[in-house]
Amino acid sequence: MQKRIAPASSVSGGIRLPGDKSISHRYAMIASIASGETRIHNYATGADCHSTLACLRALGVEMESSGTEVAIRGKGLDGLRAAAADLDAGNSGSTIRMLSGILAAQPFSSRIAGDESLARRPMQRIMRPLAEMGARIRAREDKYPPLEIHGSPLRPIDYALPVASAQVKTCVLFAGLFAEGATSVTEPARSRDHTEIALREFGAEVASVGRRITVTGRPSLAARELFVPSDLSSAAFFLAAALLAPGSELTIRGVGLNPTRSALLDFLIGMGAKIRIPEMESRNGELVGDIVVEHSGLRGGVIEGPLTAALIDEIPVLAVLGATTEEGLIVKDAAELRIKETDRIRTVIDNLGRMGVQAEELPDGMIVPGRQQFRAARFDSFGDHRIAMAFAVAALRADGESVIDGAEAASVSFPEFWETLAGIADNG
Ligand code: S3P
């Protein structure tokens, strides 16, 4: 699908965005192995979180889903059954990596596959710890999906994660739920902690001391009524649009502000962004609040070390923003970007180039000099949702109409993106 994007003089209004993708995956998976019926409100609308629901259904979990309301009848820790066919994780790295932790403990075998992009994403990072726990997993070329997971009784481990990855941490903690005793994961840098919060909500014992997280096996997980906040990583595109366009003021309602995700706001504020959060509340252990953002001139900045892990999904749109700042943006320690839905260092630099923006590719990051302008261009999502949305924001500030190929990719996390963007853009 092709989209044409006209420049906008400003963006304004109040918007509500779909439910957080990371939290939705976790609620659905944990609800499936809890006892009783969990009701989830504002479940993410994107294809990724629906891949998770489809996999869980195939494993015998009964559920009703209507729009953003999902009711899941949990099967308990020992109630899943073998799927009749391959499980399809679609484009979703979270689905395959996190669900594998649960599949590894089942008394049956499963095969889980996904689309072309997923088939190129590395899985050794989950295969290693799961093998240490006693699971047998085969993969294409020993590292890529499809995965054949031969479940077995698992033993607890104390695992030091080689890379900061919340998906891998979650996979090991989920597997640990089925092992007798305490399973620990130590992270090299703090990653999003939705799993820890969600497991506690369902009644599991989870201890976090420094960067070491420990879950006690065989908990009784009890169904809950849960509310998913709007996704801050989706809000990032609208924050950027408002920051870029003079005269903009936008309110984004009910956004998840978990401190392991909100480094984005601190980073933007540190560069000079006018961002306010009038009030915050805690729902199901997650912070939620409205964000008010106004057009602001930004200084530019450096993303490196633990900050890179905290901003990993937002780097494409920050690169767009960086090109317009005073001093530009430097991104380092971001080799992980190369193994996302696309090689996001390559795809960002490619599209920036098409829009006449200079940037230098580094092995583990990029340098985007500041004070640049976007030229109207034809660019590509390369099938990656965050690339499609990041460059739609750039196109709003271009000197004419731009065209994006593969615009449908946005549906992976945000099917309503184009409509929401059109609703706030002032093209006058
Ligand atoms: C996610 C973790 C991150 C992130 C992804 C969602 C999660 O991936 O990029 O979009 O929900 O745990 P990694 O764990 O590979 O860093």
Coordinates of C-alpha atoms and ligand atoms in Angstrom, one line a residue:
M1 CA 0.0 0.0 0.0
Q2 CA 1.2 3.4 -0.9
K3 CA 0.5 6.6 1.1
R4 CA 0.9 10.2 0.1
I5 CA 1.8 12.6 2.9
A6 CA 1.3 16.3 2.5
P7 CA 3.3 18.7 4.6
A8 CA 1.6 20.0 7.7
S9 CA 2.1 23.5 9.1
S10 CA 1.4 22.3 12.6
V11 CA -0.2 19.5 14.5
S12 CA -2.8 20.0 17.3
G13 CA -5.6 18.4 19.3
G14 CA -6.0 15.6 21.7
I15 CA -5.5 11.9 20.8
R16 CA -5.7 8.5 22.4
L17 CA -3.4 5.7 21.1
P18 CA -3.8 1.9 21.0
G19 CA -2.8 -0.2 24.0
D20 CA 0.9 -0.9 24.7
K21 CA 2.2 -3.7 22.6
S22 CA 4.7 -5.0 25.2
I23 CA 2.2 -5.1 28.0
S24 CA -0.6 -6.6 25.9
H25 CA 1.6 -9.6 24.9
R26 CA 2.5 -10.2 28.5
Y27 CA -1.0 -10.0 29.9
A28 CA -2.3 -12.4 27.2
M29 CA 0.4 -15.0 27.8
I30 CA 0.3 -14.9 31.6
A31 CA -3.6 -14.9 31.6
S32 CA -3.4 -18.1 29.5
I33 CA -1.5 -20.0 32.2
A34 CA -3.4 -18.4 35.1
S35 CA -6.6 -19.8 36.7
G36 CA -9.9 -18.1 36.0
E37 CA -11.0 -15.5 33.5
T38 CA -8.8 -12.4 32.9
R39 CA -10.4 -9.4 31.3
I40 CA -8.1 -7.1 29.4
H41 CA -9.2 -3.6 28.5
N42 CA -7.5 -1.6 25.7
Y43 CA -5.6 -4.6 24.3
A44 CA -3.2 -3.5 21.6
T45 CA -4.8 -3.4 18.1
G46 CA -1.7 -4.2 16.1
A47 CA -1.1 -7.4 14.2
D48 CA 1.8 -8.5 16.5
C49 CA -0.4 -8.8 19.6
H50 CA -3.1 -10.6 17.6
S51 CA -0.4 -13.1 16.5
T52 CA 0.0 -13.8 20.2
L53 CA -3.7 -14.4 20.7
A54 CA -3.8 -16.7 17.7
C55 CA -0.9 -18.8 19.0
L56 CA -2.6 -19.0 22.4
R57 CA -5.9 -20.1 20.9
A58 CA -4.0 -22.8 18.9
L59 CA -2.7 -24.0 22.2
G60 CA -6.2 -24.6 23.5
V61 CA -6.8 -21.3 25.3
E62 CA -10.4 -20.1 25.0
M63 CA -10.9 -16.4 24.6
E64 CA -13.3 -13.8 23.4
S65 CA -11.9 -10.7 21.8
S66 CA -14.0 -7.8 20.5
G67 CA -12.1 -4.7 19.4
T68 CA -9.8 -3.9 22.3
E69 CA -11.6 -6.0 24.9
V70 CA -10.2 -9.5 25.4
A71 CA -11.4 -12.1 27.9
I72 CA -9.1 -15.1 28.4
R73 CA -10.0 -18.2 30.2
G74 CA -6.8 -19.4 31.8
K75 CA -5.8 -23.0 31.6
G76 CA -3.6 -23.0 34.6
L77 CA 0.1 -23.9 34.5
D78 CA -0.5 -27.4 33.3
G79 CA -3.5 -26.9 31.0
L80 CA -2.1 -26.0 27.5
R81 CA -2.4 -28.6 24.8
A82 CA -0.4 -29.3 21.7
A83 CA -1.3 -27.2 18.7
A84 CA -2.6 -29.1 15.7
A85 CA -0.4 -27.1 13.3
D86 CA 2.6 -24.8 13.3
L87 CA 2.2 -21.7 15.5
D88 CA 2.4 -18.5 13.5
A89 CA 4.2 -15.6 15.2
G90 CA 3.8 -13.4 12.1
N91 CA 6.2 -10.4 12.3
S92 CA 6.4 -10.6 16.1
G93 CA 9.7 -11.2 17.8
S94 CA 8.0 -10.8 21.2
T95 CA 5.6 -13.6 20.4
I96 CA 8.2 -16.1 19.4
R97 CA 10.7 -15.3 22.0
M98 CA 8.4 -14.9 25.0
L99 CA 6.1 -17.7 24.1
S100 CA 9.0 -20.1 23.6
G101 CA 9.7 -19.8 27.4
I102 CA 6.2 -21.3 28.0
L103 CA 6.4 -23.9 25.2
A104 CA 9.8 -25.2 26.5
A105 CA 8.1 -26.4 29.7
Q106 CA 5.2 -28.2 28.0
P107 CA 4.8 -32.0 27.9
F108 CA 4.5 -31.8 24.1
S109 CA 6.4 -30.5 21.1
S110 CA 5.6 -27.3 19.2
R111 CA 6.8 -25.7 16.0
I112 CA 6.7 -21.9 15.8
A113 CA 7.4 -19.9 12.7
G114 CA 6.8 -16.4 11.4
D115 CA 7.1 -14.2 8.3
E116 CA 10.2 -13.5 6.2
S117 CA 11.5 -10.8 8.5
L118 CA 11.1 -13.0 11.6
A119 CA 12.8 -15.9 9.8
R120 CA 16.0 -13.8 9.8
R121 CA 16.0 -12.8 13.4
P122 CA 18.4 -14.6 15.8
M123 CA 17.0 -17.0 18.3
Q124 CA 20.2 -18.4 19.9
R125 CA 19.6 -15.8 22.6
I126 CA 16.6 -17.7 23.9
M127 CA 17.8 -21.2 22.8
R128 CA 20.9 -21.1 25.0
P129 CA 19.2 -20.4 28.4
L130 CA 16.2 -22.7 27.6
A131 CA 18.6 -25.5 26.7
E132 CA 20.4 -24.9 30.0
M133 CA 17.0 -25.4 31.7
G134 CA 16.6 -28.7 30.0
A135 CA 14.5 -27.9 26.8
R136 CA 15.5 -29.3 23.4
I137 CA 15.1 -26.8 20.6
R138 CA 16.0 -27.1 17.0
A139 CA 16.2 -24.1 14.7
R140 CA 17.0 -23.5 11.0
E141 CA 20.8 -23.2 10.7
D142 CA 20.8 -23.6 14.5
K143 CA 19.6 -20.0 15.0
Y144 CA 16.6 -18.9 13.0
P145 CA 12.9 -19.6 13.0
P146 CA 11.1 -21.9 12.6
L147 CA 11.8 -23.3 16.0
E148 CA 11.0 -26.9 17.0
I149 CA 10.6 -26.9 20.7
H150 CA 10.5 -30.2 22.5
G151 CA 9.2 -29.3 25.9
S152 CA 10.3 -31.1 29.0
P153 CA 10.4 -30.6 32.8
L154 CA 12.7 -27.6 33.4
R155 CA 15.3 -26.9 36.0
P156 CA 15.8 -23.4 37.4
I157 CA 18.9 -21.4 36.3
D158 CA 20.8 -18.3 37.3
Y159 CA 21.3 -16.7 33.9
A160 CA 23.5 -13.7 33.0
L161 CA 22.0 -12.1 29.9
P162 CA 24.7 -11.3 27.3
V163 CA 22.6 -8.5 25.8
A164 CA 20.0 -6.3 27.4
S165 CA 16.8 -7.8 26.0
A166 CA 13.4 -7.7 27.7
Q167 CA 12.2 -10.4 25.4
V168 CA 14.9 -12.8 26.4
K169 CA 14.5 -11.9 30.1
T170 CA 10.8 -12.6 29.8
C171 CA 11.4 -15.9 28.0
V172 CA 13.6 -17.1 30.9
L173 CA 11.3 -15.8 33.6
F174 CA 8.3 -17.5 31.9
A175 CA 10.2 -20.8 31.7
G176 CA 11.1 -20.3 35.4
L177 CA 7.4 -20.3 36.3
F178 CA 7.4 -24.0 35.4
A179 CA 10.6 -25.0 37.2
E180 CA 10.8 -26.0 40.8
G181 CA 12.7 -23.4 42.7
A182 CA 14.1 -19.9 41.9
T183 CA 15.1 -18.8 38.4
S184 CA 17.2 -15.7 38.2
V185 CA 18.2 -13.4 35.3
T186 CA 20.8 -10.7 35.5
E187 CA 20.7 -8.0 32.9
P188 CA 23.7 -6.0 31.6
A189 CA 21.5 -2.9 31.4
R190 CA 18.0 -2.4 32.7
S191 CA 15.4 -3.3 30.2
R192 CA 11.6 -2.7 30.3
D193 CA 10.1 -4.4 33.4
H194 CA 6.5 -5.1 32.3
T195 CA 7.0 -8.8 32.9
E196 CA 8.0 -8.4 36.5
I197 CA 5.1 -6.0 37.2
A198 CA 2.6 -8.2 35.3
L199 CA 3.7 -11.4 37.1
R200 CA 3.3 -9.7 40.5
E201 CA -0.2 -8.6 39.4
F202 CA -1.2 -12.2 38.8
G203 CA 0.2 -13.2 42.1
A204 CA 3.7 -14.6 41.3
E205 CA 6.7 -14.0 43.6
V206 CA 9.2 -11.8 41.7
A207 CA 12.2 -10.1 43.4
S208 CA 14.2 -7.4 41.7
V209 CA 17.5 -6.6 43.4
G210 CA 19.7 -4.3 41.3
R211 CA 19.7 -5.8 37.8
R212 CA 19.0 -9.4 39.1
I213 CA 15.4 -10.6 38.8
T214 CA 14.3 -13.8 40.5
V215 CA 11.0 -15.6 40.0
T216 CA 9.8 -18.5 42.2
G217 CA 8.6 -21.5 40.2
R218 CA 5.1 -23.1 40.3
P219 CA 3.2 -20.0 41.6
S220 CA -0.6 -19.9 41.7
L221 CA -1.4 -17.3 39.1
A222 CA -4.9 -15.8 39.5
A223 CA -7.0 -14.1 36.8
R224 CA -7.2 -10.3 37.0
E225 CA -9.1 -7.4 35.4
L226 CA -6.4 -5.5 33.6
F227 CA -6.1 -2.2 31.8
V228 CA -3.5 -1.6 29.1
P229 CA -2.2 2.0 28.9
S230 CA -1.5 3.6 25.5
D231 CA 1.8 2.8 24.0
L232 CA 4.6 5.3 24.6
S233 CA 6.6 3.9 21.7
S234 CA 3.6 4.8 19.4
A235 CA 3.2 8.2 21.2
A236 CA 6.9 8.9 20.2
F237 CA 5.8 9.6 16.6
F238 CA 3.3 12.1 17.6
L239 CA 5.6 13.7 20.2
A240 CA 8.2 14.1 17.4
A241 CA 5.5 15.5 15.0
A242 CA 4.5 18.2 17.5
L243 CA 8.1 19.1 18.5
L244 CA 9.0 19.6 14.8
A245 CA 6.1 21.8 13.6
P246 CA 5.9 25.4 14.8
G247 CA 2.7 26.3 16.6
S248 CA 1.9 22.7 17.5
E249 CA 0.4 21.7 20.8
L250 CA -0.9 18.1 21.3
T251 CA -2.3 16.1 24.2
I252 CA -1.7 12.4 24.2
R253 CA -4.0 10.7 26.7
G254 CA -3.6 7.7 29.0
V255 CA 0.0 6.9 28.0
G256 CA 2.1 4.2 29.8
L257 CA 4.8 6.0 31.7
N258 CA 6.7 3.1 33.2
P259 CA 10.2 4.5 34.2
T260 CA 11.9 1.7 32.2
R261 CA 10.2 3.1 29.1
S262 CA 10.0 6.9 29.8
A263 CA 13.7 7.6 29.2
L264 CA 12.3 8.9 25.9
L265 CA 10.6 11.8 27.7
D266 CA 13.7 12.6 29.8
F267 CA 15.9 12.5 26.8
L268 CA 13.6 14.9 24.8
I269 CA 13.2 17.2 27.8
G270 CA 17.0 17.2 28.2
M271 CA 17.3 18.5 24.6
G272 CA 14.8 21.3 25.4
A273 CA 11.4 19.8 24.6
K274 CA 8.4 21.4 26.2
I275 CA 6.7 18.3 27.6
R276 CA 4.3 18.2 30.6
I277 CA 2.6 15.4 32.4
P278 CA -0.1 17.1 34.4
E279 CA -1.0 14.0 36.5
M280 CA 0.0 10.4 36.8
E281 CA -1.7 7.4 38.4
S282 CA -0.8 3.7 38.8
R283 CA -3.0 1.1 37.2
N284 CA -2.1 -2.6 37.6
G285 CA 1.3 -1.5 38.8
E286 CA 2.0 0.6 35.7
L287 CA 2.2 4.4 35.7
V288 CA -0.2 6.1 33.3
G289 CA -0.8 9.8 32.5
D290 CA -1.5 12.4 29.8
I291 CA 1.4 14.0 27.9
V292 CA 1.2 17.6 26.7
V293 CA 3.8 18.5 24.1
E294 CA 4.5 21.8 22.3
H295 CA 6.7 22.7 19.4
S296 CA 10.2 23.2 20.7
G297 CA 13.6 23.9 19.3
L298 CA 15.9 21.1 20.3
R299 CA 19.6 21.1 21.0
G300 CA 20.5 17.6 19.9
G301 CA 22.2 14.8 21.9
V302 CA 24.0 11.6 22.2
I303 CA 22.4 8.2 22.8
E304 CA 24.9 5.6 24.1
G305 CA 25.4 2.9 26.8
P306 CA 22.4 2.0 28.9
L307 CA 20.4 4.8 27.3
T308 CA 20.5 3.0 24.0
A309 CA 18.8 0.0 25.4
A310 CA 16.2 2.2 27.0
L311 CA 15.4 4.0 23.7
I312 CA 15.9 1.2 21.3
D313 CA 12.4 1.3 19.7
E314 CA 12.4 5.1 19.5
I315 CA 15.7 5.5 17.7
P316 CA 14.3 5.7 14.1
V317 CA 12.0 8.6 15.0
L318 CA 14.7 10.3 17.1
A319 CA 17.0 10.1 14.1
V320 CA 14.4 12.0 12.1
L321 CA 14.1 14.6 14.9
G322 CA 17.9 14.7 15.3
A323 CA 18.3 16.1 11.7
T324 CA 16.5 19.2 12.7
T325 CA 18.2 19.9 16.0
E326 CA 21.0 22.5 16.6
E327 CA 23.8 20.0 17.1
G328 CA 22.4 16.8 15.6
L329 CA 22.1 13.3 17.1
I330 CA 24.8 10.6 17.7
V331 CA 23.7 7.0 18.3
K332 CA 26.2 4.5 19.6
D333 CA 26.1 1.0 21.2
A334 CA 23.1 0.2 19.0
A335 CA 24.2 -2.9 17.1
E336 CA 20.9 -4.5 18.3
L337 CA 19.1 -2.1 15.8
R338 CA 20.5 -4.2 13.0
I339 CA 18.5 -7.3 14.1
K340 CA 15.1 -5.7 14.6
E341 CA 12.3 -6.0 12.0
T342 CA 14.8 -4.6 9.6
D343 CA 18.4 -3.4 9.9
R344 CA 17.2 -0.1 11.3
I345 CA 20.6 1.6 11.0
R346 CA 20.5 0.9 7.2
T347 CA 16.8 1.6 6.7
V348 CA 16.9 4.9 8.6
I349 CA 20.0 6.1 6.8
D350 CA 18.6 5.0 3.4
N351 CA 15.4 7.0 3.9
L352 CA 17.1 10.0 5.4
G353 CA 19.3 10.0 2.2
R354 CA 16.2 9.9 0.0
M355 CA 14.9 13.0 1.8
G356 CA 18.2 14.9 1.3
V357 CA 19.4 14.4 4.8
Q358 CA 23.0 13.5 5.4
A359 CA 23.9 10.9 8.0
E360 CA 26.8 8.7 8.6
E361 CA 26.4 5.0 9.2
L362 CA 28.5 3.5 12.1
P363 CA 28.8 -0.3 12.8
D364 CA 26.7 0.2 15.9
G365 CA 24.9 3.4 15.3
M366 CA 24.8 6.6 13.3
I367 CA 25.7 10.3 13.2
V368 CA 22.9 12.6 12.0
P369 CA 24.2 16.2 11.8
G370 CA 21.7 18.9 12.8
R371 CA 20.1 21.9 11.0
Q372 CA 19.0 19.9 8.0
Q373 CA 15.8 20.0 6.1
F374 CA 13.6 17.3 4.6
R375 CA 13.1 17.2 0.9
A376 CA 9.8 15.6 -0.3
A377 CA 10.7 12.1 -1.5
R378 CA 9.5 8.7 -2.3
F379 CA 10.6 6.3 0.5
D380 CA 10.0 2.9 1.7
S381 CA 8.9 1.2 5.0
F382 CA 11.0 -1.8 4.0
G383 CA 8.2 -3.7 5.7
D384 CA 9.1 -2.3 9.1
H385 CA 6.3 -0.5 11.1
R386 CA 8.6 1.9 13.0
I387 CA 10.4 2.9 9.8
A388 CA 7.0 3.7 8.1
M389 CA 5.8 5.8 11.0
A390 CA 9.2 7.6 11.6
F391 CA 9.4 8.8 8.0
A392 CA 5.7 9.7 7.9
V393 CA 6.7 12.3 10.6
A394 CA 9.6 13.5 8.5
A395 CA 7.3 13.8 5.5
L396 CA 5.0 16.2 7.5
R397 CA 7.9 18.7 7.5
A398 CA 9.1 18.2 3.9
D399 CA 8.9 20.8 1.2
G400 CA 6.2 19.0 -0.8
E401 CA 4.1 15.8 -1.0
S402 CA 6.0 12.6 -0.1
V403 CA 5.1 9.0 -1.0
I404 CA 5.7 6.0 1.2
D405 CA 5.7 2.5 -0.2
G406 CA 4.8 -0.4 2.1
A407 CA 2.7 1.9 4.3
E408 CA 0.7 -1.1 5.5
A409 CA 3.6 -2.1 7.7
A410 CA 2.4 0.4 10.4
S411 CA -0.4 -2.1 11.2
V412 CA 2.0 -4.4 12.9
S413 CA 1.8 -2.1 16.0
F414 CA -0.6 0.7 15.0
P415 CA -3.3 0.0 12.4
E416 CA -4.9 3.4 13.1
F417 CA -1.7 5.4 12.6
W418 CA -2.5 7.0 9.3
E419 CA -6.0 8.1 10.4
T420 CA -4.7 9.5 13.7
L421 CA -1.9 11.4 11.9
A422 CA -4.4 12.9 9.4
G423 CA -6.6 13.9 12.3
I424 CA -4.0 16.1 13.9
A425 CA -2.2 17.5 10.9
D426 CA -3.1 21.1 10.0
N427 CA -2.5 21.3 6.2
G428 CA -3.7 24.8 5.8
Ligands
S3P1 C1 10.3 -5.7 23.7 C2 11.6 -5.6 23.8 C3 12.5 -5.0 22.9 C4 11.8 -4.2 21.9 C5 10.6 -4.8 21.3 C6 9.6 -5.2 22.5 C7 9.4 -6.3 24.7 O1 13.2 -6.0 22.2 O2 12.6 -3.8 20.8 O3 9.9 -3.9 20.4 O4 8.2 -6.1 24.7 O5 10.0 -7.0 25.6 P1 14.5 -6.8 22.7 O6 14.1 -7.5 23.9 O7 15.0 -7.7 21.6 O8 15.5 -5.7 23.0

